[in-house]
XYZ file of C-alpha atoms in Angstrom:
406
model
C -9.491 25.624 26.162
C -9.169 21.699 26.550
C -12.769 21.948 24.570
C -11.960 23.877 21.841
C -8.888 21.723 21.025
C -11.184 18.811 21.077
C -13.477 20.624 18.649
C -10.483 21.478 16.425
C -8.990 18.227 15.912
C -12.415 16.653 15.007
C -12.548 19.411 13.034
C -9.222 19.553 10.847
C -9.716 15.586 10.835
C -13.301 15.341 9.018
C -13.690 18.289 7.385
C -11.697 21.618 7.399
C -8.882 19.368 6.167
C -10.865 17.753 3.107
C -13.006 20.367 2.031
C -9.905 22.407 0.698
C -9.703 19.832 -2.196
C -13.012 18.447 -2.758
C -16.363 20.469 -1.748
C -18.563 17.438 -0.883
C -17.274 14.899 1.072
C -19.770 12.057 0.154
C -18.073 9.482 2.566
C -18.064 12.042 5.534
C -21.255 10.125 7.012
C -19.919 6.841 7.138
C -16.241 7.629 8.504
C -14.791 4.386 9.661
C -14.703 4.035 13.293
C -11.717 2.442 15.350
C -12.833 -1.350 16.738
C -10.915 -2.786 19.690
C -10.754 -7.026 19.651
C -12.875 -6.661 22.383
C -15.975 -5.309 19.828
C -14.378 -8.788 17.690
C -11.907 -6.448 16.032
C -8.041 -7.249 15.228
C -5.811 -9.499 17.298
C -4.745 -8.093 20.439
C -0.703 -7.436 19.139
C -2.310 -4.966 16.445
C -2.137 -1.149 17.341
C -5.710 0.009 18.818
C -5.583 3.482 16.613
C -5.747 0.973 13.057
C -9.001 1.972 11.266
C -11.020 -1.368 10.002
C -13.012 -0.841 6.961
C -14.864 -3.976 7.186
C -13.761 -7.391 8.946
C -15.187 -10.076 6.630
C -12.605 -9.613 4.567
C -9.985 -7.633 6.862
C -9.615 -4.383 5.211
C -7.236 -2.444 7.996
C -5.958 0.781 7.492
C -2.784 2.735 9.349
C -3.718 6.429 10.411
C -0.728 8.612 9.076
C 0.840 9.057 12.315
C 1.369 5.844 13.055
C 3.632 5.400 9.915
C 6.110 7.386 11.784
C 9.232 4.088 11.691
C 11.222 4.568 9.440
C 10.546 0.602 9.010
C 6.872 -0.047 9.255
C 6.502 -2.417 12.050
C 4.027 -5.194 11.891
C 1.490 -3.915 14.461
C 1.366 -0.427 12.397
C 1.136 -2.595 9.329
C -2.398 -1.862 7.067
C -4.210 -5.465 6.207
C -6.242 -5.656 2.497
C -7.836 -8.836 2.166
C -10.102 -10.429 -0.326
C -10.891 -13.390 0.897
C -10.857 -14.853 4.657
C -7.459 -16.018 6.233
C -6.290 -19.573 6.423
C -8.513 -21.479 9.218
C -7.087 -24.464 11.508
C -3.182 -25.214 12.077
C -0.575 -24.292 9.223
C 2.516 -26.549 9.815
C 5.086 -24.961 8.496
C 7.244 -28.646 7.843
C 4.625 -29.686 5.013
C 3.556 -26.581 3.204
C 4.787 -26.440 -0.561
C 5.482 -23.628 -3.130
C 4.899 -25.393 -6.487
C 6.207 -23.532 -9.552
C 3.841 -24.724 -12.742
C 2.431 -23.149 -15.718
C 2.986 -23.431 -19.709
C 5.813 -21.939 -19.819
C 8.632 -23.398 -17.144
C 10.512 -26.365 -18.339
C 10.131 -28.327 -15.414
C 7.258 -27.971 -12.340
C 8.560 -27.992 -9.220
C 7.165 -28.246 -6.005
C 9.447 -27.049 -2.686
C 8.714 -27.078 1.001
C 9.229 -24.175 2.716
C 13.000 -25.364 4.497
C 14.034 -26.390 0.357
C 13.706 -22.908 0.188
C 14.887 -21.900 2.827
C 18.442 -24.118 2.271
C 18.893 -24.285 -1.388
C 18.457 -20.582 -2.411
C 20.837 -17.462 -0.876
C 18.834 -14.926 1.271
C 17.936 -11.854 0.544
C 16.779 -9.047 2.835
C 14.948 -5.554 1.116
C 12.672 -2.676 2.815
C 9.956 -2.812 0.233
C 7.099 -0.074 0.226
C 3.956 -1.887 -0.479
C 0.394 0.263 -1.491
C -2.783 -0.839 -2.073
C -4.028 0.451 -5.472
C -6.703 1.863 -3.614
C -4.931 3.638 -1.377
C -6.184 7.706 -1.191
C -9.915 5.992 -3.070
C -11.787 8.023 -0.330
C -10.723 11.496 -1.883
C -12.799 10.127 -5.527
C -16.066 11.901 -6.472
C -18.439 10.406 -7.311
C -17.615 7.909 -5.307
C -16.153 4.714 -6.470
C -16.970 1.301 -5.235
C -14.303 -0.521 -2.864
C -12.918 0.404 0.526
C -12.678 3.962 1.214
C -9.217 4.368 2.131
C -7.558 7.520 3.218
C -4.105 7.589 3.196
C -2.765 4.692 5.437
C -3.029 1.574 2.998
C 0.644 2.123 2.624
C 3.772 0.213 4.446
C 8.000 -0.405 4.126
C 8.539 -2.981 6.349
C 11.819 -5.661 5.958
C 11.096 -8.237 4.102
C 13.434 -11.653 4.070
C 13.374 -14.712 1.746
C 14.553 -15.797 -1.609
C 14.449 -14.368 -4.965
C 12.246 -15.090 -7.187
C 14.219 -14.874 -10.470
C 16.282 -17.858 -8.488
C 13.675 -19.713 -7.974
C 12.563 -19.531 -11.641
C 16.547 -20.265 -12.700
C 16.187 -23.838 -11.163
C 12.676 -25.076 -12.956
C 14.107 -23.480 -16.241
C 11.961 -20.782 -18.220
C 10.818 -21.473 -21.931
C 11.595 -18.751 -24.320
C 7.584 -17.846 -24.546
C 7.478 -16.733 -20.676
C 5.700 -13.207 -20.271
C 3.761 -13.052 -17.160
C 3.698 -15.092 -13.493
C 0.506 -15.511 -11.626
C -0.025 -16.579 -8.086
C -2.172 -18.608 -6.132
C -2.630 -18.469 -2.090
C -4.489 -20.602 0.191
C -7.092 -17.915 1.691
C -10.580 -18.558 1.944
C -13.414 -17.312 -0.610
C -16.336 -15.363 1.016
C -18.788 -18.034 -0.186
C -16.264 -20.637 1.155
C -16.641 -22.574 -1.965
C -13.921 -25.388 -1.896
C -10.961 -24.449 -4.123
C -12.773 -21.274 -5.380
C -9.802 -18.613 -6.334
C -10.202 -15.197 -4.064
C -7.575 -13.790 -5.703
C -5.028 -14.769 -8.447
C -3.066 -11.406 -9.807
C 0.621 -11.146 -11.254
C 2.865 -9.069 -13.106
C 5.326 -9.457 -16.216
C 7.906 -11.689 -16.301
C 10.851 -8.796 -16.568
C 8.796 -6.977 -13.056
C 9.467 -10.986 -11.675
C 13.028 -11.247 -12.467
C 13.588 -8.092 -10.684
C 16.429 -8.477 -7.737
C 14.159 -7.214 -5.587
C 10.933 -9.778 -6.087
C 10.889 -11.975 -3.078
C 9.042 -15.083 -1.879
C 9.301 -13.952 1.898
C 8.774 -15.824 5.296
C 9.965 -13.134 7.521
C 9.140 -9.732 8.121
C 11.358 -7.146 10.364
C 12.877 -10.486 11.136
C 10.506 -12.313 12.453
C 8.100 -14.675 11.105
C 5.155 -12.947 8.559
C 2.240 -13.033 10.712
C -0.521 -14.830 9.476
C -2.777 -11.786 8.784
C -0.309 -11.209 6.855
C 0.223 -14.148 4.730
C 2.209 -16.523 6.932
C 4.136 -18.392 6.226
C 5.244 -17.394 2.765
C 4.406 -14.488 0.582
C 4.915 -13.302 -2.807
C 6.443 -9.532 -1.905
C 6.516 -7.058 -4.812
C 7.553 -3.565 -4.393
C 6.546 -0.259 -5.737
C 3.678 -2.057 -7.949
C 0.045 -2.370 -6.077
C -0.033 -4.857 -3.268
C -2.348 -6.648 -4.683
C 0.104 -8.572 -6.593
C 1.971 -9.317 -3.114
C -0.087 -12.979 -2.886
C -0.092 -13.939 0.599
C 0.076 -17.774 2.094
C 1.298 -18.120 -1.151
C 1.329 -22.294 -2.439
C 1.297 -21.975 -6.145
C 2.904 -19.414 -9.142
C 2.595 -20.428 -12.476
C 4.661 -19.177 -15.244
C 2.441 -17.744 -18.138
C 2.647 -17.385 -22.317
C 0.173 -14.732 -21.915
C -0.362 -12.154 -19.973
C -1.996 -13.793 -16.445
C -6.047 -14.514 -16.649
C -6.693 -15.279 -12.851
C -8.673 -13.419 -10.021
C -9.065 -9.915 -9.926
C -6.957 -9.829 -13.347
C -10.217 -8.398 -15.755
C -12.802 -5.882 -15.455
C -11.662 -2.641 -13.867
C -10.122 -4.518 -11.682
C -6.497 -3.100 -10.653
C -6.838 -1.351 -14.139
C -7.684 1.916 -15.019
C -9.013 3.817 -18.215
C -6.449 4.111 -21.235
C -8.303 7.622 -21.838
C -9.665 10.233 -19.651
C -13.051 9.995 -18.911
C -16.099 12.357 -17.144
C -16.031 11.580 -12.934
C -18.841 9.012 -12.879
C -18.943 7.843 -16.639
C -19.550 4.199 -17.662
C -17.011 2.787 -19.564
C -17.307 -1.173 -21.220
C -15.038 -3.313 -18.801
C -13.380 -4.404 -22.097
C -9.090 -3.936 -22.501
C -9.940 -1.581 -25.396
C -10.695 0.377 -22.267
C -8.609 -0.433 -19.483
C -4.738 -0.831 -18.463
C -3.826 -2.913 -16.084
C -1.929 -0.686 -13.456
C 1.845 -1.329 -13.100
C 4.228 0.766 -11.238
C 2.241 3.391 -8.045
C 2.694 7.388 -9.216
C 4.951 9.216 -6.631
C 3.610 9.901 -3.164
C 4.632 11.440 -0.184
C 3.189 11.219 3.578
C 3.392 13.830 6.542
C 3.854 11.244 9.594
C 4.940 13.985 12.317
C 2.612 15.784 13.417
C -0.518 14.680 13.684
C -3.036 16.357 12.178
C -5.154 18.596 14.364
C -1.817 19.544 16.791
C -1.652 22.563 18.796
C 1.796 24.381 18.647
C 3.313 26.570 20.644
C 3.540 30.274 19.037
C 7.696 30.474 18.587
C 8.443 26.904 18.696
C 9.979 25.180 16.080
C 8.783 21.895 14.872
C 10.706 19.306 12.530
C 8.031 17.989 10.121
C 9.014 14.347 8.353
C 7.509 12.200 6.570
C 8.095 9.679 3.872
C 8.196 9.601 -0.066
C 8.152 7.049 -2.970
C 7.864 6.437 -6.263
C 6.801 3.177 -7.514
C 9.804 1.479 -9.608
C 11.711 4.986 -9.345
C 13.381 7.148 -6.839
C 12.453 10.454 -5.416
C 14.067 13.229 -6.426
C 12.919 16.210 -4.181
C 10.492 16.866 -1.186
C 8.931 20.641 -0.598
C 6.596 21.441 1.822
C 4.195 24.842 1.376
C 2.144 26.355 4.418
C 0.795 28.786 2.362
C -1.635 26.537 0.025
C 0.977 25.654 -2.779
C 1.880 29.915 -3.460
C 5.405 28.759 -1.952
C 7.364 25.631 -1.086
C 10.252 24.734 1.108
C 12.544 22.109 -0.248
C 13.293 19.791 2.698
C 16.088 17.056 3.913
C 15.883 13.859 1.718
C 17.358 10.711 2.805
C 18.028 8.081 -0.050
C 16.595 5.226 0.190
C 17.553 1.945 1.985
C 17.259 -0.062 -1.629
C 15.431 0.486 -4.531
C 12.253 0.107 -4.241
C 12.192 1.251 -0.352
C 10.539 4.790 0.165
C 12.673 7.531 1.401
C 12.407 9.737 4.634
C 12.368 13.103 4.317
C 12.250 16.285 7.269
C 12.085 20.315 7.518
C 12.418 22.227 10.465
C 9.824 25.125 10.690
C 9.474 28.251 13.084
C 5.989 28.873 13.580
C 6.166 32.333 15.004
C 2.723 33.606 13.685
C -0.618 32.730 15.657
C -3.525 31.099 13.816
C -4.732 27.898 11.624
C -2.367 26.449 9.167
C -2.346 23.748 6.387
C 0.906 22.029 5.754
C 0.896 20.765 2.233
C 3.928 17.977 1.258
C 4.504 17.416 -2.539
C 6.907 14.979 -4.173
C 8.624 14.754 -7.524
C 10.236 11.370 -8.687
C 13.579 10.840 -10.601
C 11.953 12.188 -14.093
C 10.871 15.128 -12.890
C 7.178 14.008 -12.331
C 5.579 15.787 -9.430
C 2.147 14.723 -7.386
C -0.920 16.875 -8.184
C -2.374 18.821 -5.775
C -6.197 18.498 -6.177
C -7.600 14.956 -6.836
C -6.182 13.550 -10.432
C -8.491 11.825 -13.117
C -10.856 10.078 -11.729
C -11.801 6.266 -12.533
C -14.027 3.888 -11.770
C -12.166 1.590 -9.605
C -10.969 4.762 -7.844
C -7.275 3.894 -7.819
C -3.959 5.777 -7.712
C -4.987 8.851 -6.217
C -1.698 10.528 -5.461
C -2.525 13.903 -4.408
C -0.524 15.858 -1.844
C -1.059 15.126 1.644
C -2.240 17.796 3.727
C -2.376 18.292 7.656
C -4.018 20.844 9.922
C -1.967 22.712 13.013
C -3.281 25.694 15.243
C -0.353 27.603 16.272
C -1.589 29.631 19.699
């Protein structure tokens, strides 16, 4: 018995679970494995079940059952990296947030306790996603990390606004875009040599909820995760979350940095054919804004063995990008039904919701529990793989789990 489980949960992990939606499973052969810091993996405070991608840059994603907090806590937290993180001492007395560009009336450079005295706090739960998040599910497959489902976290973020910030240097009537710069490391290690320098329009940066954070579930942001101050955008890809953030410059234009062209963080304007190749040109491509609506089974695992006659409360979490959810169903029997469940609003905007169903499972056998979620304007996730692109990004497909009831 304690063998056949074992076989069933590899199972319903690798490939039961995945071949539902897509036939092949391309990436199946080169699953990521799980590294302790003893095989010169994360730092020791990180939970052991994270799944590194690759380590040169950290690329760290959350297995779905971990995301079980309500608040994401910063061991459970996923890591996407470009470049290396800061090397040697950061003192937080002399490090400086300059505010620049063409289109502020006056550049201003603040340390970290200006900040942290001159502005009023603020404190959100912001769900952050990596653009990539889901990229595994793709065929063909796309370039880039293969993610599953775990590059995805609401943790509580605390700093200043932004749009306060931006008040005191003054804004020109021209300004349409911010960028940011960060102090990480390029692979080549080529002095001064941008990893990564994204940003987002100047009405997404005015936002309430746009924060230039040193803390994290109250405590400082730890340096994987861009200690000691970070650009924190919600419901938009991470990507334009800078970390060990020094410098944001106020654009005319929209912003022409890092990881800003190509198909980079941008998708096709029109559909095209799964593997096509498409000029890197903006005739082409859209720079992606606001994540599609998404929701997560966190309890139970995947691959659990229930009881026959006992009743299990399934939850999860939901979100929507700028909007709010508006309804959570789960269906056991492969989308032909759904069950609406218990949805929590959320803690602020931009914070994804929790959501919960209580279900008898009285019949023996193999089940699939399928969650879908439909956002404030009555958009609901797919539930095979949407349009495919080359970068791979925004795949929002219902989130499936496999349970044996016996």
């Amino acid at each position: 018995m304690i063998q056949d489980r074992r076989d069933f949960l590899k199972k319903s992990t690798y490939s039961t679970l995945l071949g539902l939606v897509i036939p092949n499973i391309p990436f199946a052969k080169s699953s990521p494995t799980i590294l302790s810091p003893a095989e010169g993996g994360l730092p020791d405070w990180k939970n052991k079940e994270l799944i590194i991608l690759s380590d040169k840059p950290w690329n760290v994603e959350t297995p779905p059952h971990l995301l079980d907090d309500k608040v994401t806590p910063v061991e459970k937290m996923f890591i996407r990296n470009n470049g290396l993180v800061p090397e040697g001492n950061i003192d937080v007395n002399t490090w400086t947030l300059t505010i620049g560009g063409e289109s502020v009336k006056t550049s201003k450079t603040y340390k970290l306790k200006d900040l942290k005295e001159k502005f009023k706090h603020y404190t959100y739960q912001l769900t952050l996603e990596c653009g990539g998040n889901g990229r595994s599910g793709y065929f063909p497959q796309t370039s880039g990390n293969q993610w599953d489902q775990g590059a995805v976290s609401c943790a509580e973020w605390t700093g200043v606004r932004l749009k306060d910030i931006l008040a005191d240097v003054g804004l020109k009537e021209d300004a349409v875009y911010i960028g940011y710069y960060g102090k990480d490391i390029h692979l080549s290690r080529t002095p001064n040599k941008s990893v990564i320098s994204r940003g987002v329009p100047i009405k997404k940066a005015l936002e309430d909820e746009t924060l230039i954070a040193w803390a994290v579930n109250g405590k400082d942001i730890p340096l994987e995760h861009g200690f000691p101050l970070r650009l924190v955008i919600g419901g938009w890809p991470a990507s334009v979350s800078g970390k060990w953030l020094d410098k944001i410059v106020v654009r005319n234009k929209e912003h022409d940095g890092e990881k800003m062209s190509g198909h980079s963080y941008r998708v096709p304007i029109n559909p095209i054919e799964p593997g096509e190749k498409l000029a890197e040109t903006p005739e082409n491509f859209k720079i992606i804004e606001a994540m599609p609506v998404k929701s997560l089974i966190t309890y139970p695992k995947t691959g659990a063995v229930i009881d026959t006659g006992k009743t299990i409360t399934l939850r999860g979490h939901a979100w929507a990008g700028d909007l709010a959810v508006k309804e959570v169903a789960v269906s056991l029997d492969y989308g032909v039904s759904w069950k609406k469940c218990n949805l929590e609003a959320p803690k602020n905007r931009l914070a994804w919701q929790h959501w919960s169903l209580a279900l008898d499972f009285s019949q023996k056998g193999y089940f699939e529990v399928w969650v879908k979620a439909t956002d404030s304007k009555g958009i609901t996730q797919p539930m095979v793989i949407p349009q495919w692109n080359p970068g791979g990004y925004l795949n929002n497909a219902c989130h499936r789990i496999a349970v044996k009831v016996v």
